[in-house]
C-alpha cells in the first residue's frame, strides 16, 4: 500500500483476515496471482468450503485475536455453489457488525463482498479497498487498549 | 419447547458489574433449538462480553461450558469442579435452568443472560410462536387442536368475542383463534361439538397459588 497513516499510527500496518469461499474468492485470488496483480500483504486469506461456513463466533474471534479488519468473500448472489451460503453469510456479517458496534470495535471493520472465480482484478480491488478502509480507521481498539495496558504495566512495575 | 431470547448487552453488563471471572453456561436443551442459549450463542456472548469489558478498561475472564441440560441435577453437578475462582455464573438457560444452578450452588451468585418467553414452536428458521399456556387442564380435544387459552387474545373458551374481522383477531394482528377452531371443526365435520357449552375452567390447576408440583409414585426410586 502506498499510503501509510502519519503521526501516532505511523507504524500501523493492518492485519486483515479474509474468509474466502473456495469456489469464488479463493480462485479469484489465484487468478489475481497468475495475472501478477498486486494486492496488499495486509490481507491474510482463510479458505472456506463456502462463505456460509463462516459463523458469528469466528468473525468475533478474529477481532478478539487482534485482526484490524475482517471480510468474508463469497460468490455473486444467486451463484452460491451451495445455493444460499452467501446469503446466510451476509446475514451473519450484518449481525456481527451490530455486535462490533455495541462492543466498540466498530462494525465498519467487517464487510461482506461478492465476486466470482473469474474476477481476479476485482479480488485485488477488494483487498485494496479494505486495506485503505482499515488504514483510515486505524488499529483495532482492542490492540490499542492491550498495548496501553502493557505499557502501563511496565511503568507501574516496581523495578 | 421453551422459547427464550437474549437480554440486552447493557443489562447483562450491569449484572456482571464488579465480577472479574465469570462462568458462562449454555444449555443444550430448548434454548439451543431456539438459538438463544446453545454452545454457539454461549461463545458469541462470552466473546462479546470479553471485548466490551476490555474496551471499558475492566477486562473480564470467562470460562465457557455448555451442559446437556441445566434443568437436571446430574448435568448441573458437572459444573462443581469449574467453580474455583469464579465470581459469578452467567446462565444462558431458561428461568428453570438459572434457578436450578442457583439452588445447586448456594454459595455462587447466578444471573440470567436470557429472557424466557413462552412454550412454543419453530414456525420457520428465525420465527417462533407461542402455542400452549401450560394451563394444567388441556381443552384441545374440544377445540380441534387449536388452543383458545393462549391463541385467543382473551382466552375465550366458548366461541369468539365478536370482534374478529376477516379471520383476524381484533386485539393483535394474529389469526383469530376461534376462526381457526371453526375452520378446522368444519373441515373435519365436527362443528356440532362447538355447541357444547364449556363450563367454568378450573384455573386452580394453572398458575394459581404458587408453583405446581407433579408426583408420580410409580416412577419414584426411593421412598
Ligand atoms: S388448553 Fe391449556 S394445556 Fe392445552 S394447549 Fe392450551 S394452554 Fe396448553
Ligand atoms: S378476535 Fe378471536 S382471537 Fe381475538 S380476542 Fe376475539 S375471539 Fe379471541
Coordinates of C-alpha atoms and ligand atoms in Angstrom, one line a residue:
Chain A
X1 CA 0.0 0.0 0.0
X2 CA 1.2 3.4 -0.9
X3 CA -0.3 5.4 1.8
X4 CA 0.6 4.9 5.5
X5 CA -1.1 6.8 8.3
X6 CA 1.1 9.6 9.7
X7 CA 1.7 10.7 13.3
X8 CA 0.8 8.4 16.2
X9 CA -0.1 5.5 14.0
X10 CA 2.9 5.8 11.7
X11 CA 4.0 2.2 12.4
X12 CA 0.5 0.9 11.9
X13 CA 0.1 -1.6 9.1
X14 CA -3.2 -3.5 9.4
X15 CA -3.8 -7.2 9.8
X16 CA -6.8 -8.1 7.7
X17 CA -8.4 -11.6 7.7
X18 CA -10.3 -12.6 4.5
X19 CA -12.6 -15.6 4.8
X20 CA -12.7 -16.7 1.2
X21 CA -15.0 -19.2 -0.4
X22 CA -13.2 -21.8 -2.3
X23 CA -15.4 -21.6 -5.3
X24 CA -15.0 -17.9 -6.0
X25 CA -12.8 -15.6 -4.0
X26 CA -10.1 -18.2 -3.4
X27 CA -10.0 -19.0 -7.2
X28 CA -10.1 -15.3 -7.9
X29 CA -7.1 -14.8 -5.7
X30 CA -5.3 -17.5 -7.7
X31 CA -6.2 -15.7 -10.9
X32 CA -5.0 -12.4 -9.5
X33 CA -1.7 -14.1 -8.8
X34 CA -1.5 -15.6 -12.3
X35 CA -2.2 -12.1 -13.7
X36 CA 0.5 -10.8 -11.5
X37 CA -1.8 -8.2 -9.9
X38 CA -0.6 -6.6 -6.8
X39 CA -2.7 -6.6 -3.6
X40 CA -1.6 -5.6 -0.1
X41 CA 0.1 -8.1 2.1
X42 CA -2.1 -6.9 4.9
X43 CA -4.7 -9.4 3.7
X44 CA -4.4 -12.9 5.1
X45 CA -6.7 -15.4 3.4
X46 CA -8.5 -18.3 5.1
X47 CA -10.0 -20.8 2.7
X48 CA -13.6 -21.8 3.3
X49 CA -15.6 -24.5 1.6
X50 CA -18.4 -21.9 1.3
X51 CA -18.9 -18.3 2.6
X52 CA -21.8 -19.8 4.5
X53 CA -19.4 -21.8 6.7
X54 CA -18.4 -18.6 8.5
X55 CA -20.3 -18.0 11.7
X56 CA -20.5 -15.1 14.0
X57 CA -18.3 -16.7 16.6
X58 CA -15.5 -17.0 14.0
X59 CA -15.8 -13.4 13.0
X60 CA -15.7 -12.1 16.6
X61 CA -12.8 -14.4 17.4
X62 CA -10.8 -12.9 14.5
X63 CA -11.2 -9.4 16.1
X64 CA -10.6 -10.7 19.6
X65 CA -7.4 -12.2 18.4
X66 CA -6.3 -8.9 17.1
X67 CA -7.4 -8.6 13.5
X68 CA -7.8 -4.9 12.5
X69 CA -10.3 -5.8 9.7
X70 CA -12.1 -8.9 8.5
X71 CA -14.0 -9.6 5.4
X72 CA -16.0 -12.5 4.0
X73 CA -15.9 -13.0 0.3
X74 CA -18.5 -15.3 -1.3
X75 CA -20.0 -15.9 -4.7
X76 CA -22.3 -13.5 -6.5
X77 CA -25.8 -13.6 -5.1
X78 CA -27.7 -16.3 -6.8
X79 CA -24.5 -18.2 -7.8
X80 CA -23.6 -19.9 -4.5
X81 CA -22.4 -23.4 -5.0
X82 CA -24.5 -24.4 -2.1
X83 CA -27.4 -22.2 -3.1
X84 CA -27.7 -19.9 -0.2
X85 CA -24.5 -19.9 1.7
X86 CA -23.5 -16.4 0.7
X87 CA -26.9 -15.0 1.6
X88 CA -26.6 -16.6 5.1
X89 CA -23.0 -15.3 5.3
X90 CA -24.3 -11.8 4.6
X91 CA -26.9 -12.0 7.3
X92 CA -24.3 -13.2 9.8
X93 CA -21.8 -10.5 8.8
X94 CA -24.6 -7.9 9.4
X95 CA -25.4 -9.4 12.8
X96 CA -21.7 -9.4 13.7
X97 CA -21.4 -5.8 12.6
X98 CA -24.1 -4.8 15.1
X99 CA -22.3 -6.7 17.9
X100 CA -19.0 -5.0 17.0
X101 CA -20.7 -1.6 17.1
X102 CA -22.1 -2.3 20.5
X103 CA -18.8 -3.5 21.8
X104 CA -16.9 -0.5 20.5
X105 CA -14.7 -2.3 18.0
X106 CA -16.8 -0.9 15.2
X107 CA -18.9 -2.8 12.6
X108 CA -17.2 -0.9 9.8
X109 CA -14.1 -3.1 10.2
X110 CA -16.1 -6.0 8.9
X111 CA -17.5 -6.4 5.4
X112 CA -19.1 -8.9 3.0
X113 CA -18.1 -9.0 -0.6
X114 CA -19.4 -10.9 -3.6
X115 CA -17.4 -11.9 -6.6
X116 CA -16.9 -14.8 -9.0
X117 CA -13.9 -17.1 -9.6
X118 CA -13.1 -15.2 -12.8
X119 CA -12.8 -11.8 -11.1
X120 CA -9.1 -11.7 -10.4
X121 CA -8.8 -7.9 -10.8
X122 CA -11.9 -7.4 -8.5
X123 CA -10.2 -9.6 -5.9
X124 CA -7.2 -7.3 -5.8
X125 CA -9.5 -4.2 -5.8
X126 CA -11.4 -5.6 -2.8
X127 CA -8.1 -6.2 -0.9
X128 CA -7.1 -2.6 -1.7
X129 CA -10.4 -1.2 -0.7
X130 CA -10.4 -3.0 2.6
X131 CA -6.8 -2.1 3.4
X132 CA -7.5 1.5 2.7
X133 CA -10.6 1.5 4.9
X134 CA -8.7 -0.1 7.8
X135 CA -5.8 2.3 7.4
X136 CA -8.3 5.1 7.7
X137 CA -10.0 3.6 10.7
X138 CA -6.6 2.8 12.5
X139 CA -5.8 -0.1 14.6
X140 CA -8.4 -2.4 16.3
X141 CA -9.2 -0.6 19.5
X142 CA -8.6 -3.9 21.4
X143 CA -5.0 -3.8 20.2
X144 CA -4.6 -0.2 21.3
X145 CA -6.1 -1.0 24.7
X146 CA -3.9 -4.0 25.2
X147 CA -0.8 -2.0 24.2
X148 CA -1.7 0.8 26.6
X149 CA -2.2 -1.7 29.4
X150 CA 1.1 -3.4 28.7
X151 CA 2.9 0.0 28.8
X152 CA 1.1 1.0 32.0
X153 CA 2.1 -2.4 33.4
X154 CA 5.7 -1.8 32.6
X155 CA 5.6 1.7 34.0
X156 CA 3.8 0.6 37.1
X157 CA 6.4 -2.2 37.6
X158 CA 8.3 -1.5 40.8
X159 CA 11.7 -2.3 39.3
Chain B
X1 CA -40.0 -26.2 23.7
X2 CA -39.3 -23.3 25.9
X3 CA -38.5 -20.2 23.8
X4 CA -36.2 -17.5 25.1
X5 CA -34.3 -14.6 23.8
X6 CA -31.1 -12.8 24.7
X7 CA -31.2 -9.9 27.2
X8 CA -29.6 -6.7 26.1
X9 CA -25.9 -6.3 26.4
X10 CA -26.4 -3.4 28.7
X11 CA -28.5 -5.4 31.1
X12 CA -26.0 -8.3 31.1
X13 CA -23.1 -5.9 31.7
X14 CA -24.9 -4.4 34.6
X15 CA -25.5 -7.7 36.2
X16 CA -21.8 -8.5 35.9
X17 CA -20.6 -5.3 37.4
X18 CA -17.7 -5.9 39.8
X19 CA -17.2 -9.5 38.6
X20 CA -13.9 -10.3 37.0
X21 CA -14.2 -14.0 36.3
X22 CA -17.4 -15.4 35.1
X23 CA -18.5 -19.0 34.2
X24 CA -20.7 -18.6 31.1
X25 CA -23.0 -21.6 31.0
X26 CA -25.1 -22.6 27.9
X27 CA -27.8 -25.2 27.8
X28 CA -28.1 -27.9 25.2
X29 CA -31.9 -28.2 25.6
X30 CA -34.8 -25.9 24.3
X31 CA -32.6 -22.8 24.2
X32 CA -30.2 -24.5 21.8
X33 CA -33.1 -25.3 19.5
X34 CA -34.4 -21.7 19.6
X35 CA -30.9 -20.4 19.0
X36 CA -30.7 -18.4 22.2
X37 CA -28.5 -20.3 24.6
X38 CA -26.7 -23.1 23.0
X39 CA -23.0 -23.6 22.6
X40 CA -22.7 -21.2 19.7
X41 CA -24.6 -18.4 21.5
X42 CA -22.6 -19.0 24.6
X43 CA -19.4 -18.5 22.6
X44 CA -20.7 -15.4 21.0
X45 CA -21.9 -13.8 24.2
X46 CA -18.6 -14.6 26.1
X47 CA -16.6 -13.1 23.3
X48 CA -18.8 -10.0 23.1
X49 CA -18.5 -9.5 26.9
X50 CA -14.7 -10.0 26.9
X51 CA -14.2 -7.5 24.1
X52 CA -16.6 -5.0 25.7
X53 CA -15.1 -5.2 29.1
X54 CA -11.6 -4.9 27.7
X55 CA -12.5 -1.7 26.0
X56 CA -14.1 -0.5 29.2
X57 CA -10.7 -0.9 30.8
X58 CA -12.0 -3.6 33.1
X59 CA -11.1 -6.9 31.5
X60 CA -13.3 -10.0 32.1
X61 CA -12.1 -13.5 32.2
X62 CA -14.6 -16.1 31.1
X63 CA -14.9 -19.9 31.3
X64 CA -17.4 -21.4 28.9
X65 CA -19.3 -24.6 29.4
X66 CA -22.5 -25.9 27.7
X67 CA -24.4 -28.6 29.6
X68 CA -26.7 -31.1 28.0
X69 CA -29.5 -29.6 30.1
X70 CA -29.5 -27.1 33.0
X71 CA -32.7 -28.5 34.4
X72 CA -31.3 -31.8 35.6
X73 CA -29.1 -32.1 38.7
X74 CA -26.8 -34.7 37.2
X75 CA -25.7 -32.4 34.4
X76 CA -25.6 -29.3 36.7
X77 CA -23.3 -31.1 39.1
X78 CA -20.7 -31.3 36.3
X79 CA -20.1 -27.6 36.9
X80 CA -19.0 -28.1 40.5
X81 CA -15.4 -28.6 39.5
X82 CA -15.3 -25.4 37.4
X83 CA -16.4 -23.1 40.2
X84 CA -12.9 -22.3 41.7
X85 CA -12.0 -18.7 41.4
X86 CA -15.3 -17.9 39.7
X87 CA -17.1 -14.7 40.9
X88 CA -20.4 -15.5 39.2
X89 CA -22.3 -17.8 36.8
X90 CA -24.0 -16.3 33.8
X91 CA -26.6 -18.8 32.6
X92 CA -28.0 -18.9 29.1
X93 CA -30.8 -21.3 30.1
X94 CA -34.4 -20.6 30.6
X95 CA -35.5 -19.4 34.0
X96 CA -35.7 -23.0 35.2
X97 CA -32.0 -23.6 34.4
X98 CA -30.9 -20.4 36.1
X99 CA -32.9 -21.3 39.3
X100 CA -31.5 -24.8 39.2
X101 CA -27.9 -23.6 39.1
X102 CA -28.7 -21.2 42.0
X103 CA -30.2 -24.0 44.0
X104 CA -27.4 -26.4 43.3
X105 CA -24.7 -23.9 44.1
X106 CA -25.9 -21.9 47.1
X107 CA -22.5 -20.2 47.6
X108 CA -22.4 -18.9 44.0
X109 CA -24.0 -15.8 42.5
X110 CA -26.0 -16.7 39.4
X111 CA -27.5 -14.3 36.8
X112 CA -29.6 -14.9 33.7
X113 CA -28.5 -14.0 30.2
X114 CA -31.9 -14.6 28.6
X115 CA -35.5 -13.6 28.9
X116 CA -37.7 -16.7 29.0
X117 CA -40.7 -16.1 26.7
X118 CA -43.1 -18.9 26.2
X119 CA -43.8 -22.6 25.3
X120 CA -43.9 -22.7 21.6
X121 CA -42.5 -24.0 18.4
X122 CA -40.3 -23.0 15.4
X123 CA -42.6 -21.9 12.6
X124 CA -39.6 -21.4 10.3
X125 CA -36.0 -20.7 10.9
X126 CA -35.9 -17.5 12.9
X127 CA -39.6 -17.4 13.8
X128 CA -41.1 -18.9 16.9
X129 CA -44.7 -18.8 18.1
X130 CA -46.4 -19.5 21.4
X131 CA -48.7 -22.5 21.4
X132 CA -49.5 -23.5 24.9
X133 CA -50.2 -21.6 28.1
X134 CA -49.4 -24.5 30.4
X135 CA -52.9 -24.2 31.9
X136 CA -52.9 -27.6 33.6
X137 CA -56.2 -28.8 32.0
X138 CA -56.0 -29.2 28.3
X139 CA -59.1 -28.4 26.2
X140 CA -57.6 -29.2 22.8
X141 CA -60.0 -32.1 22.4
X142 CA -62.9 -29.7 22.3
X143 CA -61.3 -27.1 20.1
X144 CA -60.0 -29.2 17.2
X145 CA -56.4 -28.9 18.4
X146 CA -56.2 -25.1 18.4
X147 CA -55.6 -23.7 21.9
X148 CA -58.0 -20.9 22.8
X149 CA -56.3 -20.3 26.1
X150 CA -53.1 -18.9 24.5
X151 CA -54.1 -18.2 20.9
X152 CA -57.2 -16.2 21.6
X153 CA -56.1 -12.8 23.0
X154 CA -58.9 -13.0 25.6
X155 CA -58.6 -16.8 26.3
X156 CA -62.3 -17.2 25.5
X157 CA -63.5 -20.8 25.8
X158 CA -67.0 -20.7 24.3
X159 CA -66.6 -19.1 20.9
X160 CA -65.3 -15.8 19.5
X161 CA -65.7 -12.4 21.1
X162 CA -67.4 -10.9 18.0
X163 CA -64.5 -8.6 17.1
X164 CA -62.9 -11.0 14.7
X165 CA -62.5 -9.4 11.2
X166 CA -61.7 -11.4 8.1
X167 CA -60.2 -14.1 10.3
X168 CA -58.0 -11.7 12.2
X169 CA -58.1 -11.0 15.9
X170 CA -59.2 -7.5 17.0
X171 CA -56.6 -7.3 19.6
X172 CA -53.4 -8.3 17.8
X173 CA -52.6 -8.8 14.1
X174 CA -52.8 -12.6 14.6
X175 CA -55.3 -15.0 13.2
X176 CA -58.4 -15.3 15.4
X177 CA -58.1 -18.5 17.3
X178 CA -61.8 -19.1 17.1
X179 CA -61.8 -18.6 13.4
X180 CA -59.1 -21.3 13.2
X181 CA -61.1 -23.5 15.5
X182 CA -64.3 -23.1 13.5
X183 CA -62.4 -23.7 10.2
X184 CA -60.9 -26.9 11.4
X185 CA -64.0 -28.2 13.0
X186 CA -66.0 -27.6 9.8
X187 CA -63.3 -29.3 7.7
X188 CA -63.4 -32.3 9.9
X189 CA -67.2 -32.2 10.0
X190 CA -67.4 -31.7 13.8
X191 CA -68.9 -28.3 14.1
X192 CA -71.6 -29.6 16.4
X193 CA -69.0 -30.2 19.1
X194 CA -68.8 -26.4 19.4
X195 CA -72.4 -26.3 20.5
X196 CA -71.5 -27.9 23.8
X197 CA -71.0 -25.1 26.3
X198 CA -67.8 -25.4 28.3
X199 CA -68.3 -24.8 32.0
X200 CA -66.0 -22.6 34.0
X201 CA -62.4 -23.7 33.6
X202 CA -60.6 -24.8 36.7
X203 CA -57.9 -22.2 36.9
X204 CA -56.6 -23.6 40.2
X205 CA -54.7 -26.1 38.0
X206 CA -53.0 -23.2 36.3
X207 CA -50.7 -20.6 37.7
X208 CA -52.5 -20.1 40.9
X209 CA -51.3 -20.5 44.5
X210 CA -47.6 -20.8 43.9
X211 CA -45.5 -23.4 42.0
X212 CA -47.2 -26.5 40.8
X213 CA -45.9 -30.0 41.6
X214 CA -46.4 -33.3 39.9
X215 CA -45.8 -36.5 41.8
X216 CA -45.7 -40.0 40.3
X217 CA -45.2 -42.7 42.9
X218 CA -44.8 -45.4 40.3
X219 CA -41.6 -43.9 38.9
X220 CA -40.1 -42.8 42.2
X221 CA -36.9 -44.7 43.0
X222 CA -36.6 -44.1 46.8
X223 CA -39.4 -44.0 49.3
Ligands
LIG1 S1 -55.6 -25.8 26.7 FE1 -54.1 -25.4 28.2 S2 -52.7 -27.2 28.1 FE2 -54.0 -27.2 26.3 S3 -52.7 -26.2 24.8 FE3 -54.0 -24.6 25.7 S4 -52.8 -23.8 27.4 FE4 -51.8 -25.7 26.8
LIG2 S1 -60.9 -11.8 17.7 FE1 -60.8 -14.0 18.0 S2 -58.7 -14.3 18.9 FE2 -59.1 -12.2 19.1 S3 -60.0 -11.9 21.1 FE3 -61.7 -12.2 19.7 S4 -62.1 -14.4 19.7 FE4 -60.1 -14.1 20.6

